[in-house]
Amino acid sequence: MGGSENKHIILVSYYWPPAGGSGVQRWWFFANQLVKNGWTIDVITVQDPVGSPVDDSFQGQTHPNIHVFPLSIWEPGKRFYHADKPKVKGGLAYHVIRWVRANFFFPDARQFFIKPAIRLIKKRLKEQPADWLITTGPPHSMHVLGYALRKTNNIKWLADFRDPWSKFFVNYELPMMSFVRNRHKRMEKKVVSAADCVITTSPSLTAIYKQYNPSVVTILNGYEKLLDGELAQKFTMTYAGALKSNQHLEIVFSTLKNLSDRNQLFAKQLHFRLYGESDNINPPSQLKDQFVAYGYRTKQEIDFVLPQSHILLLLGNDHPDSQLVIHGKLYAYMAARRPVLALVNKHGDMSKLVREYKLGAVFLYTETDKITAWVASQFEDYKAGTVAHLGMPDQSFSREKQAEDLHLLLNQFKS
């Protein structure tokens, strides 16, 4: 490992600017904060990652002590992704390729990044010793790479789990054979057990991983800055981020349709906006004039539109272990200081955060009457002109605070 004066990190992240999306933001911000504390960072990443839109919000903001090394790799899923339209789904070929991807590409279709990245990292270590190798996933191929390098040059290894591994919602949806699922569980345990330090983004996942490694800590996601703006004239609900079919947008459509049918003024004033890539969306015909799907927009644009909203919609993924995940968009919503409507299949860390910090309301997907009553109450406030900002968010959720916690953690392990 490098000497105390070195303070050098090799960060392995599949997502990095100019790619956009939630997978970029956590470590882009961490890296830019860490270099202010004296670290230099090599970022090993992928050139043109599959399925990632370009976001120019980050251009020109990277610190000069962050050196980016993009690798060009073969990615088998590339043919199903297009920059200007959603994935092509359906048909025998699609389902066959999806089955092959689930059962023959381990741990995921980014496995072809592992060997060239290992070669590059070994080359960089010869040129400049490093204190830390940091891998962030998903995709969890990044952690398999870390496991392979765990004893190289006595470098310490930190594994960052932005989402669970075997309990990741994507793995639930893939047509995996049972022995492949068990292989994921075994590899997850090996990675967590072998890392010098593991960080997660939720307390519940930390508790699970502590069974394998005592050096597991929670470093949450957070908000970058407060978002200010004037409320829209119409009663506006906004969802920002990727949207999957297992997030049950149809429940929201049903709620809004029922309220529109009962109240002509609600129907006239409602404006429902969706920003982000999404699976097929079929709003009721009664909402065709009130609903707009804008597709992916840059972080800068999202930061502008969130404070305009009367309700910020948060939809949990409907899978057995969803309670382990806190969606990163919740912190952006927090920064906008508008009421959050969170719908989940079971209560967990995200529900606790919404309730404890009075960010809005959280309901099970099945609590349709309560959801409808809450939206109606928000509309009454809108009519009465009594809508106000929520309180200032707790500073412990700022990205700057999270980055400081990470810096202290890295120094704590550094010899």
mmCIF file of C-alpha atoms in Angstrom:
data_model
loop_
_atom_site.group_PDB
_atom_site.id
_atom_site.type_symbol
_atom_site.label_atom_id
_atom_site.label_comp_id
_atom_site.label_asym_id
_atom_site.label_seq_id
_atom_site.Cartn_x
_atom_site.Cartn_y
_atom_site.Cartn_z
ATOM 1 C CA MET A 1 0.000 0.000 0.000
ATOM 2 C CA GLY A 2 1.143 3.534 -0.626
ATOM 3 C CA GLY A 3 2.747 5.545 2.132
ATOM 4 C CA SER A 4 0.849 7.990 4.294
ATOM 5 C CA GLU A 5 1.663 10.805 1.869
ATOM 6 C CA ASN A 6 0.156 8.985 -1.095
ATOM 7 C CA LYS A 7 -3.619 9.139 -0.527
ATOM 8 C CA HIS A 8 -4.387 7.554 -3.870
ATOM 9 C CA ILE A 9 -7.612 5.756 -4.806
ATOM 10 C CA ILE A 10 -8.450 3.539 -7.750
ATOM 11 C CA LEU A 11 -12.206 3.717 -8.237
ATOM 12 C CA VAL A 12 -13.948 1.143 -10.436
ATOM 13 C CA SER A 13 -17.347 2.334 -11.596
ATOM 14 C CA TYR A 14 -19.269 1.190 -14.646
ATOM 15 C CA TYR A 15 -21.129 4.518 -14.718
ATOM 16 C CA TRP A 16 -19.286 7.803 -15.101
ATOM 17 C CA PRO A 17 -19.931 11.108 -16.920
ATOM 18 C CA PRO A 18 -20.770 11.842 -19.650
ATOM 19 C CA ALA A 19 -23.166 8.977 -18.852
ATOM 20 C CA GLY A 20 -26.207 10.110 -16.900
ATOM 21 C CA GLY A 21 -28.606 8.478 -14.479
ATOM 22 C CA SER A 22 -28.632 7.753 -10.775
ATOM 23 C CA GLY A 23 -25.698 5.308 -10.953
ATOM 24 C CA VAL A 24 -23.345 8.185 -11.788
ATOM 25 C CA GLN A 25 -24.163 10.751 -9.154
ATOM 26 C CA ARG A 26 -23.056 9.091 -5.903
ATOM 27 C CA TRP A 27 -19.419 8.509 -6.817
ATOM 28 C CA TRP A 28 -19.035 11.485 -9.104
ATOM 29 C CA PHE A 29 -19.817 13.727 -6.140
ATOM 30 C CA PHE A 30 -17.811 11.629 -3.652
ATOM 31 C CA ALA A 31 -14.770 11.712 -5.923
ATOM 32 C CA ASN A 32 -14.917 15.479 -6.351
ATOM 33 C CA GLN A 33 -15.151 15.935 -2.577
ATOM 34 C CA LEU A 34 -12.390 13.448 -1.762
ATOM 35 C CA VAL A 35 -9.846 15.218 -3.963
ATOM 36 C CA LYS A 36 -10.513 18.401 -1.975
ATOM 37 C CA ASN A 37 -9.300 16.431 1.052
ATOM 38 C CA GLY A 38 -6.009 15.553 -0.619
ATOM 39 C CA TRP A 39 -6.832 12.324 -2.457
ATOM 40 C CA THR A 40 -5.964 11.636 -6.073
ATOM 41 C CA ILE A 41 -8.275 9.277 -7.908
ATOM 42 C CA ASP A 42 -8.022 7.042 -10.961
ATOM 43 C CA VAL A 43 -11.468 6.157 -12.307
ATOM 44 C CA ILE A 44 -11.621 2.899 -14.252
ATOM 45 C CA THR A 45 -14.859 2.931 -16.219
ATOM 46 C CA VAL A 46 -16.554 1.923 -19.465
ATOM 47 C CA GLN A 47 -16.688 3.931 -22.630
ATOM 48 C CA ASP A 48 -20.312 4.376 -23.771
ATOM 49 C CA PRO A 49 -21.987 2.126 -21.159
ATOM 50 C CA VAL A 50 -25.044 0.230 -22.353
ATOM 51 C CA GLY A 51 -28.403 1.846 -21.699
ATOM 52 C CA SER A 52 -26.996 5.051 -20.178
ATOM 53 C CA PRO A 53 -28.167 8.374 -21.605
ATOM 54 C CA VAL A 54 -25.725 11.237 -21.956
ATOM 55 C CA ASP A 55 -26.054 13.984 -19.339
ATOM 56 C CA ASP A 56 -24.090 17.173 -19.918
ATOM 57 C CA SER A 57 -24.910 18.474 -16.414
ATOM 58 C CA PHE A 58 -21.543 17.132 -15.214
ATOM 59 C CA GLN A 59 -19.358 18.472 -18.023
ATOM 60 C CA GLY A 60 -16.506 20.726 -16.973
ATOM 61 C CA GLN A 61 -17.025 20.027 -13.258
ATOM 62 C CA THR A 62 -14.547 17.185 -12.676
ATOM 63 C CA HIS A 63 -11.504 18.053 -10.540
ATOM 64 C CA PRO A 64 -8.082 17.844 -12.277
ATOM 65 C CA ASN A 65 -6.881 15.291 -9.698
ATOM 66 C CA ILE A 66 -9.467 12.824 -10.995
ATOM 67 C CA HIS A 67 -8.027 10.839 -13.899
ATOM 68 C CA VAL A 68 -10.541 8.880 -15.967
ATOM 69 C CA PHE A 69 -9.612 5.710 -17.878
ATOM 70 C CA PRO A 70 -12.533 4.546 -20.048
ATOM 71 C CA LEU A 71 -12.321 1.018 -21.455
ATOM 72 C CA SER A 72 -14.030 -0.146 -24.616
ATOM 73 C CA ILE A 73 -15.592 -3.571 -24.052
ATOM 74 C CA TRP A 74 -18.021 -5.912 -25.772
ATOM 75 C CA GLU A 75 -21.451 -5.800 -24.171
ATOM 76 C CA PRO A 76 -23.895 -8.460 -25.377
ATOM 77 C CA GLY A 77 -27.051 -6.478 -24.537
ATOM 78 C CA LYS A 78 -26.169 -3.483 -26.661
ATOM 79 C CA ARG A 79 -28.479 -4.329 -29.554
ATOM 80 C CA PHE A 80 -31.537 -3.896 -27.310
ATOM 81 C CA TYR A 81 -30.658 -0.340 -26.304
ATOM 82 C CA HIS A 82 -31.032 2.850 -28.280
ATOM 83 C CA ALA A 83 -30.268 6.407 -27.270
ATOM 84 C CA ASP A 84 -33.518 7.780 -28.677
ATOM 85 C CA LYS A 85 -36.062 5.080 -27.799
ATOM 86 C CA PRO A 86 -36.773 2.419 -25.155
ATOM 87 C CA LYS A 87 -35.473 -1.123 -25.261
ATOM 88 C CA VAL A 88 -37.045 -3.348 -27.872
ATOM 89 C CA LYS A 89 -38.984 -6.015 -25.973
ATOM 90 C CA GLY A 90 -40.931 -9.060 -27.006
ATOM 91 C CA GLY A 91 -40.395 -11.812 -29.508
ATOM 92 C CA LEU A 92 -38.652 -15.154 -29.202
ATOM 93 C CA ALA A 93 -35.159 -13.790 -29.873
ATOM 94 C CA TYR A 94 -35.445 -11.261 -27.059
ATOM 95 C CA HIS A 95 -36.551 -13.858 -24.508
ATOM 96 C CA VAL A 96 -33.882 -16.371 -25.580
ATOM 97 C CA ILE A 97 -31.115 -13.782 -25.299
ATOM 98 C CA ARG A 98 -32.471 -12.656 -21.932
ATOM 99 C CA TRP A 99 -32.389 -16.250 -20.658
ATOM 100 C CA VAL A 100 -28.825 -16.679 -21.917
ATOM 101 C CA ARG A 101 -27.798 -13.414 -20.280
ATOM 102 C CA ALA A 102 -29.337 -14.495 -16.953
ATOM 103 C CA ASN A 103 -27.718 -17.919 -16.847
ATOM 104 C CA PHE A 104 -24.433 -17.712 -18.789
ATOM 105 C CA PHE A 105 -23.109 -14.199 -18.076
ATOM 106 C CA PHE A 106 -21.949 -14.096 -14.475
ATOM 107 C CA PRO A 107 -22.497 -12.054 -12.474
ATOM 108 C CA ASP A 108 -23.972 -9.926 -15.248
ATOM 109 C CA ALA A 109 -23.486 -8.969 -18.886
ATOM 110 C CA ARG A 110 -20.669 -6.556 -17.910
ATOM 111 C CA GLN A 111 -18.362 -9.476 -17.094
ATOM 112 C CA PHE A 112 -16.220 -8.653 -20.135
ATOM 113 C CA PHE A 113 -15.060 -5.537 -18.314
ATOM 114 C CA ILE A 114 -13.319 -7.569 -15.596
ATOM 115 C CA LYS A 115 -10.154 -8.850 -17.316
ATOM 116 C CA PRO A 116 -9.166 -5.671 -19.219
ATOM 117 C CA ALA A 117 -9.856 -3.609 -16.077
ATOM 118 C CA ILE A 118 -7.621 -5.894 -13.994
ATOM 119 C CA ARG A 119 -4.807 -5.478 -16.530
ATOM 120 C CA LEU A 120 -5.201 -1.696 -16.491
ATOM 121 C CA ILE A 121 -5.302 -1.507 -12.692
ATOM 122 C CA LYS A 122 -2.137 -3.600 -12.343
ATOM 123 C CA LYS A 123 -0.428 -1.300 -14.832
ATOM 124 C CA ARG A 124 -1.538 1.790 -12.900
ATOM 125 C CA LEU A 125 -0.333 0.292 -9.604
ATOM 126 C CA LYS A 126 3.144 -0.154 -11.066
ATOM 127 C CA GLU A 127 3.137 3.502 -12.078
ATOM 128 C CA GLN A 128 1.649 4.818 -8.828
ATOM 129 C CA PRO A 129 0.917 2.819 -5.662
ATOM 130 C CA ALA A 130 -2.577 3.224 -4.223
ATOM 131 C CA ASP A 131 -4.098 3.086 -0.770
ATOM 132 C CA TRP A 132 -7.556 1.969 -1.799
ATOM 133 C CA LEU A 133 -9.289 0.029 -4.509
ATOM 134 C CA ILE A 134 -12.991 0.977 -4.459
ATOM 135 C CA THR A 135 -15.587 -0.938 -6.438
ATOM 136 C CA THR A 136 -19.180 0.264 -6.715
ATOM 137 C CA GLY A 137 -22.086 -1.802 -7.973
ATOM 138 C CA PRO A 138 -24.391 -2.646 -9.534
ATOM 139 C CA PRO A 139 -23.350 -3.935 -11.950
ATOM 140 C CA HIS A 140 -21.766 -6.429 -9.587
ATOM 141 C CA SER A 141 -19.042 -7.380 -12.049
ATOM 142 C CA MET A 142 -17.221 -4.445 -10.450
ATOM 143 C CA HIS A 143 -17.094 -6.374 -7.156
ATOM 144 C CA VAL A 144 -15.924 -9.591 -8.815
ATOM 145 C CA LEU A 145 -13.024 -7.531 -10.133
ATOM 146 C CA GLY A 146 -12.311 -6.273 -6.621
ATOM 147 C CA TYR A 147 -12.357 -9.811 -5.263
ATOM 148 C CA ALA A 148 -9.798 -10.872 -7.880
ATOM 149 C CA LEU A 149 -7.486 -7.996 -6.885
ATOM 150 C CA ARG A 150 -8.023 -8.165 -3.120
ATOM 151 C CA LYS A 151 -4.432 -9.240 -2.361
ATOM 152 C CA THR A 152 -2.675 -7.237 -5.058
ATOM 153 C CA ASN A 153 0.120 -4.953 -3.818
ATOM 154 C CA ASN A 154 -1.409 -5.036 -0.307
ATOM 155 C CA ILE A 155 -3.990 -2.518 -1.493
ATOM 156 C CA LYS A 156 -7.066 -2.175 0.703
ATOM 157 C CA TRP A 157 -10.417 -2.854 -0.917
ATOM 158 C CA LEU A 158 -13.725 -1.112 -0.244
ATOM 159 C CA ALA A 159 -16.894 -2.535 -1.832
ATOM 160 C CA ASP A 160 -19.773 -0.076 -2.194
ATOM 161 C CA PHE A 161 -23.222 -1.622 -2.631
ATOM 162 C CA ARG A 162 -25.607 0.990 -3.993
ATOM 163 C CA ASP A 163 -28.149 -1.853 -4.163
ATOM 164 C CA PRO A 164 -28.225 -5.412 -2.806
ATOM 165 C CA TRP A 165 -26.737 -8.196 -4.936
ATOM 166 C CA SER A 166 -28.680 -11.456 -4.742
ATOM 167 C CA LYS A 167 -31.684 -9.478 -3.509
ATOM 168 C CA PHE A 168 -31.400 -6.906 -6.336
ATOM 169 C CA PHE A 169 -34.767 -6.382 -8.062
ATOM 170 C CA VAL A 170 -33.197 -6.989 -11.482
ATOM 171 C CA ASN A 171 -32.095 -10.469 -10.404
ATOM 172 C CA TYR A 172 -35.622 -11.268 -9.250
ATOM 173 C CA GLU A 173 -36.975 -10.413 -12.700
ATOM 174 C CA LEU A 174 -34.414 -12.362 -14.732
ATOM 175 C CA PRO A 175 -35.225 -15.984 -15.714
ATOM 176 C CA MET A 176 -32.384 -17.504 -13.673
ATOM 177 C CA MET A 177 -32.061 -21.179 -12.923
ATOM 178 C CA SER A 178 -31.943 -21.996 -9.221
ATOM 179 C CA PHE A 179 -28.289 -23.031 -9.190
ATOM 180 C CA VAL A 180 -27.352 -19.696 -10.792
ATOM 181 C CA ARG A 181 -29.248 -17.807 -8.080
ATOM 182 C CA ASN A 182 -27.349 -19.805 -5.472
ATOM 183 C CA ARG A 183 -24.091 -18.980 -7.233
ATOM 184 C CA HIS A 184 -24.938 -15.270 -6.876
ATOM 185 C CA LYS A 185 -25.553 -15.746 -3.151
ATOM 186 C CA ARG A 186 -22.227 -17.531 -2.685
ATOM 187 C CA MET A 187 -20.286 -14.886 -4.597
ATOM 188 C CA GLU A 188 -22.025 -12.088 -2.735
ATOM 189 C CA LYS A 189 -20.993 -13.653 0.572
ATOM 190 C CA LYS A 190 -17.392 -14.090 -0.650
ATOM 191 C CA VAL A 191 -17.168 -10.447 -1.730
ATOM 192 C CA VAL A 192 -18.665 -9.042 1.463
ATOM 193 C CA SER A 193 -16.517 -11.314 3.645
ATOM 194 C CA ALA A 194 -13.272 -10.569 1.816
ATOM 195 C CA ALA A 195 -13.478 -6.775 1.491
ATOM 196 C CA ASP A 196 -11.525 -4.693 3.998
ATOM 197 C CA CYS A 197 -14.553 -2.468 4.258
ATOM 198 C CA VAL A 198 -18.094 -2.569 2.856
ATOM 199 C CA ILE A 199 -20.492 0.348 2.614
ATOM 200 C CA THR A 200 -24.177 0.246 1.786
ATOM 201 C CA THR A 201 -26.894 2.831 1.251
ATOM 202 C CA SER A 202 -29.412 1.459 3.764
ATOM 203 C CA PRO A 203 -29.242 0.357 7.405
ATOM 204 C CA SER A 204 -31.171 -2.867 6.734
ATOM 205 C CA LEU A 205 -28.694 -4.039 4.106
ATOM 206 C CA THR A 206 -25.840 -3.138 6.434
ATOM 207 C CA ALA A 207 -27.368 -5.367 9.116
ATOM 208 C CA ILE A 208 -27.498 -8.320 6.697
ATOM 209 C CA TYR A 209 -23.925 -7.876 5.480
ATOM 210 C CA LYS A 210 -22.586 -7.523 9.032
ATOM 211 C CA GLN A 211 -23.292 -11.236 9.411
ATOM 212 C CA TYR A 212 -20.350 -11.798 7.032
ATOM 213 C CA ASN A 213 -18.064 -8.881 7.855
ATOM 214 C CA PRO A 214 -17.998 -6.599 10.932
ATOM 215 C CA SER A 215 -16.516 -3.753 8.853
ATOM 216 C CA VAL A 216 -19.793 -2.818 7.159
ATOM 217 C CA VAL A 217 -21.131 0.718 7.515
ATOM 218 C CA THR A 218 -23.980 2.732 6.061
ATOM 219 C CA ILE A 219 -23.163 5.803 4.008
ATOM 220 C CA LEU A 220 -26.435 7.038 2.607
ATOM 221 C CA ASN A 221 -27.033 8.795 -0.635
ATOM 222 C CA GLY A 222 -27.859 12.467 -0.213
ATOM 223 C CA TYR A 223 -28.813 15.765 -1.768
ATOM 224 C CA GLU A 224 -26.279 18.056 -3.385
ATOM 225 C CA LYS A 225 -27.934 21.424 -2.705
ATOM 226 C CA LEU A 226 -31.286 22.954 -1.826
ATOM 227 C CA LEU A 227 -33.594 23.322 -4.819
ATOM 228 C CA ASP A 228 -35.641 26.494 -5.017
ATOM 229 C CA GLY A 229 -38.445 27.444 -7.382
ATOM 230 C CA GLU A 230 -41.996 28.700 -7.644
ATOM 231 C CA LEU A 231 -44.916 26.304 -7.506
ATOM 232 C CA ALA A 232 -46.635 25.617 -10.815
ATOM 233 C CA GLN A 233 -50.022 27.242 -11.351
ATOM 234 C CA LYS A 234 -51.702 23.885 -11.903
ATOM 235 C CA PHE A 235 -51.879 21.135 -9.278
ATOM 236 C CA THR A 236 -48.724 19.310 -10.310
ATOM 237 C CA MET A 237 -47.525 15.814 -9.482
ATOM 238 C CA THR A 238 -44.032 14.829 -10.646
ATOM 239 C CA TYR A 239 -42.168 11.553 -10.865
ATOM 240 C CA ALA A 240 -38.443 11.750 -11.708
ATOM 241 C CA GLY A 241 -36.261 8.748 -12.512
ATOM 242 C CA ALA A 242 -36.318 5.403 -14.252
ATOM 243 C CA LEU A 243 -39.677 3.643 -13.978
ATOM 244 C CA LYS A 244 -40.215 -0.111 -14.167
ATOM 245 C CA SER A 245 -43.452 -2.020 -14.612
ATOM 246 C CA ASN A 246 -43.081 -3.456 -11.076
ATOM 247 C CA GLN A 247 -43.514 0.030 -9.601
ATOM 248 C CA HIS A 248 -47.245 -0.011 -10.344
ATOM 249 C CA LEU A 249 -47.842 3.372 -11.888
ATOM 250 C CA GLU A 250 -51.330 2.075 -12.714
ATOM 251 C CA ILE A 251 -52.304 2.564 -9.054
ATOM 252 C CA VAL A 252 -51.496 6.255 -9.339
ATOM 253 C CA PHE A 253 -53.413 6.506 -12.608
ATOM 254 C CA SER A 254 -56.423 4.865 -10.955
ATOM 255 C CA THR A 255 -56.268 7.295 -8.030
ATOM 256 C CA LEU A 256 -56.055 10.338 -10.280
ATOM 257 C CA LYS A 257 -58.822 9.034 -12.539
ATOM 258 C CA ASN A 258 -61.158 8.488 -9.587
ATOM 259 C CA LEU A 259 -60.500 11.957 -8.223
ATOM 260 C CA SER A 260 -60.969 13.481 -11.672
ATOM 261 C CA ASP A 261 -64.276 11.663 -12.135
ATOM 262 C CA ARG A 262 -65.515 12.930 -8.766
ATOM 263 C CA ASN A 263 -64.252 16.487 -9.037
ATOM 264 C CA GLN A 264 -64.296 18.510 -12.264
ATOM 265 C CA LEU A 265 -62.011 21.148 -10.775
ATOM 266 C CA PHE A 266 -59.428 18.480 -9.902
ATOM 267 C CA ALA A 267 -59.590 17.185 -13.479
ATOM 268 C CA LYS A 268 -59.131 20.693 -14.835
ATOM 269 C CA GLN A 269 -56.218 21.639 -12.579
ATOM 270 C CA LEU A 270 -54.284 18.330 -12.529
ATOM 271 C CA HIS A 271 -50.929 18.129 -14.277
ATOM 272 C CA PHE A 272 -48.971 14.848 -13.929
ATOM 273 C CA ARG A 273 -45.383 14.857 -15.233
ATOM 274 C CA LEU A 274 -43.065 11.899 -15.625
ATOM 275 C CA TYR A 275 -39.349 12.428 -16.254
ATOM 276 C CA GLY A 276 -37.147 9.441 -17.003
ATOM 277 C CA GLU A 277 -36.876 6.261 -19.009
ATOM 278 C CA SER A 278 -39.821 3.952 -18.493
ATOM 279 C CA ASP A 279 -41.446 0.738 -19.577
ATOM 280 C CA ASN A 280 -44.658 0.923 -21.567
ATOM 281 C CA ILE A 281 -47.048 3.464 -20.043
ATOM 282 C CA ASN A 282 -50.768 3.373 -20.732
ATOM 283 C CA PRO A 283 -52.618 6.155 -18.915
ATOM 284 C CA PRO A 284 -56.433 6.075 -18.892
ATOM 285 C CA SER A 285 -58.011 8.018 -21.725
ATOM 286 C CA GLN A 286 -59.529 10.371 -19.147
ATOM 287 C CA LEU A 287 -56.006 11.535 -18.191
ATOM 288 C CA LYS A 288 -54.590 12.000 -21.683
ATOM 289 C CA ASP A 289 -54.649 15.795 -21.383
ATOM 290 C CA GLN A 290 -53.272 15.878 -17.825
ATOM 291 C CA PHE A 291 -50.365 13.431 -18.215
ATOM 292 C CA VAL A 292 -47.068 14.079 -20.000
ATOM 293 C CA ALA A 293 -44.098 11.681 -20.218
ATOM 294 C CA TYR A 294 -40.976 13.696 -21.031
ATOM 295 C CA GLY A 295 -38.458 10.843 -21.181
ATOM 296 C CA TYR A 296 -34.939 11.208 -19.837
ATOM 297 C CA ARG A 297 -33.883 14.710 -18.856
ATOM 298 C CA THR A 298 -30.572 15.921 -17.424
ATOM 299 C CA LYS A 299 -30.001 16.323 -13.706
ATOM 300 C CA GLN A 300 -29.902 20.085 -14.213
ATOM 301 C CA GLU A 301 -33.379 20.047 -15.740
ATOM 302 C CA ILE A 302 -34.766 17.777 -13.008
ATOM 303 C CA ASP A 303 -33.369 20.061 -10.304
ATOM 304 C CA PHE A 304 -35.308 22.897 -11.951
ATOM 305 C CA VAL A 305 -38.697 21.145 -12.188
ATOM 306 C CA LEU A 306 -38.893 19.391 -8.795
ATOM 307 C CA PRO A 307 -39.592 22.524 -6.698
ATOM 308 C CA GLN A 308 -42.487 23.418 -9.018
ATOM 309 C CA SER A 309 -44.460 20.372 -7.892
ATOM 310 C CA HIS A 310 -47.225 20.058 -5.314
ATOM 311 C CA ILE A 311 -46.580 16.314 -4.958
ATOM 312 C CA LEU A 312 -43.375 14.402 -5.648
ATOM 313 C CA LEU A 313 -44.117 10.765 -6.433
ATOM 314 C CA LEU A 314 -41.897 7.945 -5.169
ATOM 315 C CA LEU A 315 -42.684 4.370 -6.214
ATOM 316 C CA GLY A 316 -40.890 1.436 -4.614
ATOM 317 C CA ASN A 317 -40.118 -1.688 -6.635
ATOM 318 C CA ASP A 318 -42.564 -4.497 -5.925
ATOM 319 C CA HIS A 319 -40.278 -7.417 -5.038
ATOM 320 C CA PRO A 320 -39.698 -9.475 -1.873
ATOM 321 C CA ASP A 321 -36.763 -7.469 -0.492
ATOM 322 C CA SER A 322 -37.690 -3.932 -1.512
ATOM 323 C CA GLN A 323 -37.545 -2.803 2.136
ATOM 324 C CA LEU A 324 -33.727 -2.946 1.918
ATOM 325 C CA VAL A 325 -33.542 -0.093 -0.599
ATOM 326 C CA ILE A 326 -33.810 3.675 -0.198
ATOM 327 C CA HIS A 327 -34.302 5.204 -3.634
ATOM 328 C CA GLY A 328 -31.751 7.903 -4.352
ATOM 329 C CA LYS A 329 -34.384 10.249 -5.770
ATOM 330 C CA LEU A 330 -35.844 10.643 -2.280
ATOM 331 C CA TYR A 331 -32.910 12.889 -1.361
ATOM 332 C CA ALA A 332 -33.464 15.108 -4.407
ATOM 333 C CA TYR A 333 -37.124 15.323 -3.389
ATOM 334 C CA MET A 334 -35.972 16.234 0.116
ATOM 335 C CA ALA A 335 -33.917 19.096 -1.306
ATOM 336 C CA ALA A 336 -36.957 20.396 -3.226
ATOM 337 C CA ARG A 337 -38.954 20.563 0.047
ATOM 338 C CA ARG A 338 -42.231 19.444 -1.511
ATOM 339 C CA PRO A 339 -44.493 16.699 -0.067
ATOM 340 C CA VAL A 340 -43.532 13.164 -1.080
ATOM 341 C CA LEU A 341 -46.112 10.492 -1.869
ATOM 342 C CA ALA A 342 -44.292 7.185 -1.434
ATOM 343 C CA LEU A 343 -45.957 3.904 -2.401
ATOM 344 C CA VAL A 344 -44.311 0.622 -1.389
ATOM 345 C CA ASN A 345 -45.114 -3.083 -1.163
ATOM 346 C CA LYS A 346 -43.820 -3.300 2.407
ATOM 347 C CA HIS A 347 -42.435 -0.829 4.908
ATOM 348 C CA GLY A 348 -38.686 -0.593 5.453
ATOM 349 C CA ASP A 349 -35.861 1.929 5.561
ATOM 350 C CA MET A 350 -37.441 4.254 2.999
ATOM 351 C CA SER A 351 -40.780 4.352 4.843
ATOM 352 C CA LYS A 352 -39.003 5.099 8.109
ATOM 353 C CA LEU A 353 -37.101 7.984 6.564
ATOM 354 C CA VAL A 354 -40.247 9.548 5.046
ATOM 355 C CA ARG A 355 -42.127 9.314 8.327
ATOM 356 C CA GLU A 356 -39.351 10.256 10.754
ATOM 357 C CA TYR A 357 -38.364 13.386 8.839
ATOM 358 C CA LYS A 358 -41.944 14.362 7.881
ATOM 359 C CA LEU A 359 -41.250 14.316 4.153
ATOM 360 C CA GLY A 360 -44.824 13.500 3.162
ATOM 361 C CA ALA A 361 -46.763 10.244 3.363
ATOM 362 C CA VAL A 362 -46.019 6.597 2.686
ATOM 363 C CA PHE A 363 -48.585 3.887 1.934
ATOM 364 C CA LEU A 364 -48.660 0.288 0.847
ATOM 365 C CA TYR A 365 -49.680 -0.188 -2.773
ATOM 366 C CA THR A 366 -52.852 -1.867 -1.532
ATOM 367 C CA GLU A 367 -53.998 1.114 0.566
ATOM 368 C CA THR A 368 -55.835 2.735 -2.323
ATOM 369 C CA ASP A 369 -58.457 4.520 -0.214
ATOM 370 C CA LYS A 370 -55.799 6.120 1.986
ATOM 371 C CA ILE A 371 -53.757 7.130 -1.074
ATOM 372 C CA THR A 372 -56.813 8.765 -2.651
ATOM 373 C CA ALA A 373 -57.704 10.596 0.573
ATOM 374 C CA TRP A 374 -54.160 11.941 0.958
ATOM 375 C CA VAL A 375 -53.978 13.262 -2.621
ATOM 376 C CA ALA A 376 -57.410 14.844 -2.141
ATOM 377 C CA SER A 377 -56.175 16.577 1.019
ATOM 378 C CA GLN A 378 -53.196 17.991 -0.847
ATOM 379 C CA PHE A 379 -55.550 19.329 -3.496
ATOM 380 C CA GLU A 380 -57.635 21.032 -0.805
ATOM 381 C CA ASP A 381 -54.494 22.799 0.431
ATOM 382 C CA TYR A 382 -53.768 23.817 -3.155
ATOM 383 C CA LYS A 383 -57.256 25.308 -3.557
ATOM 384 C CA ALA A 384 -56.960 27.138 -0.259
ATOM 385 C CA GLY A 385 -53.567 28.554 -1.189
ATOM 386 C CA THR A 386 -51.990 27.136 1.965
ATOM 387 C CA VAL A 387 -49.211 25.130 0.294
ATOM 388 C CA ALA A 388 -45.869 25.895 1.918
ATOM 389 C CA HIS A 389 -42.314 24.598 1.793
ATOM 390 C CA LEU A 390 -41.519 21.652 4.021
ATOM 391 C CA GLY A 391 -38.896 22.235 6.666
ATOM 392 C CA MET A 392 -35.220 22.452 5.835
ATOM 393 C CA PRO A 393 -33.762 18.969 5.262
ATOM 394 C CA ASP A 394 -31.488 17.501 7.891
ATOM 395 C CA GLN A 395 -27.852 18.318 7.116
ATOM 396 C CA SER A 396 -26.890 14.699 7.769
ATOM 397 C CA PHE A 397 -28.409 13.900 4.359
ATOM 398 C CA SER A 398 -26.249 16.315 2.384
ATOM 399 C CA ARG A 399 -23.802 14.745 -0.053
ATOM 400 C CA GLU A 400 -21.080 16.904 1.465
ATOM 401 C CA LYS A 401 -21.706 15.286 4.871
ATOM 402 C CA GLN A 402 -21.749 11.794 3.326
ATOM 403 C CA ALA A 403 -18.469 12.526 1.516
ATOM 404 C CA GLU A 404 -16.884 13.721 4.769
ATOM 405 C CA ASP A 405 -17.960 10.483 6.477
ATOM 406 C CA LEU A 406 -16.368 8.525 3.629
ATOM 407 C CA HIS A 407 -13.132 10.508 3.886
ATOM 408 C CA LEU A 408 -12.920 9.809 7.625
ATOM 409 C CA LEU A 409 -13.636 6.123 7.028
ATOM 410 C CA LEU A 410 -10.863 5.804 4.449
ATOM 411 C CA ASN A 411 -8.390 7.519 6.757
ATOM 412 C CA GLN A 412 -9.445 5.297 9.656
ATOM 413 C CA PHE A 413 -8.372 2.166 7.755
ATOM 414 C CA LYS A 414 -5.322 3.784 6.166
ATOM 415 C CA SER A 415 -2.003 2.861 7.771
#
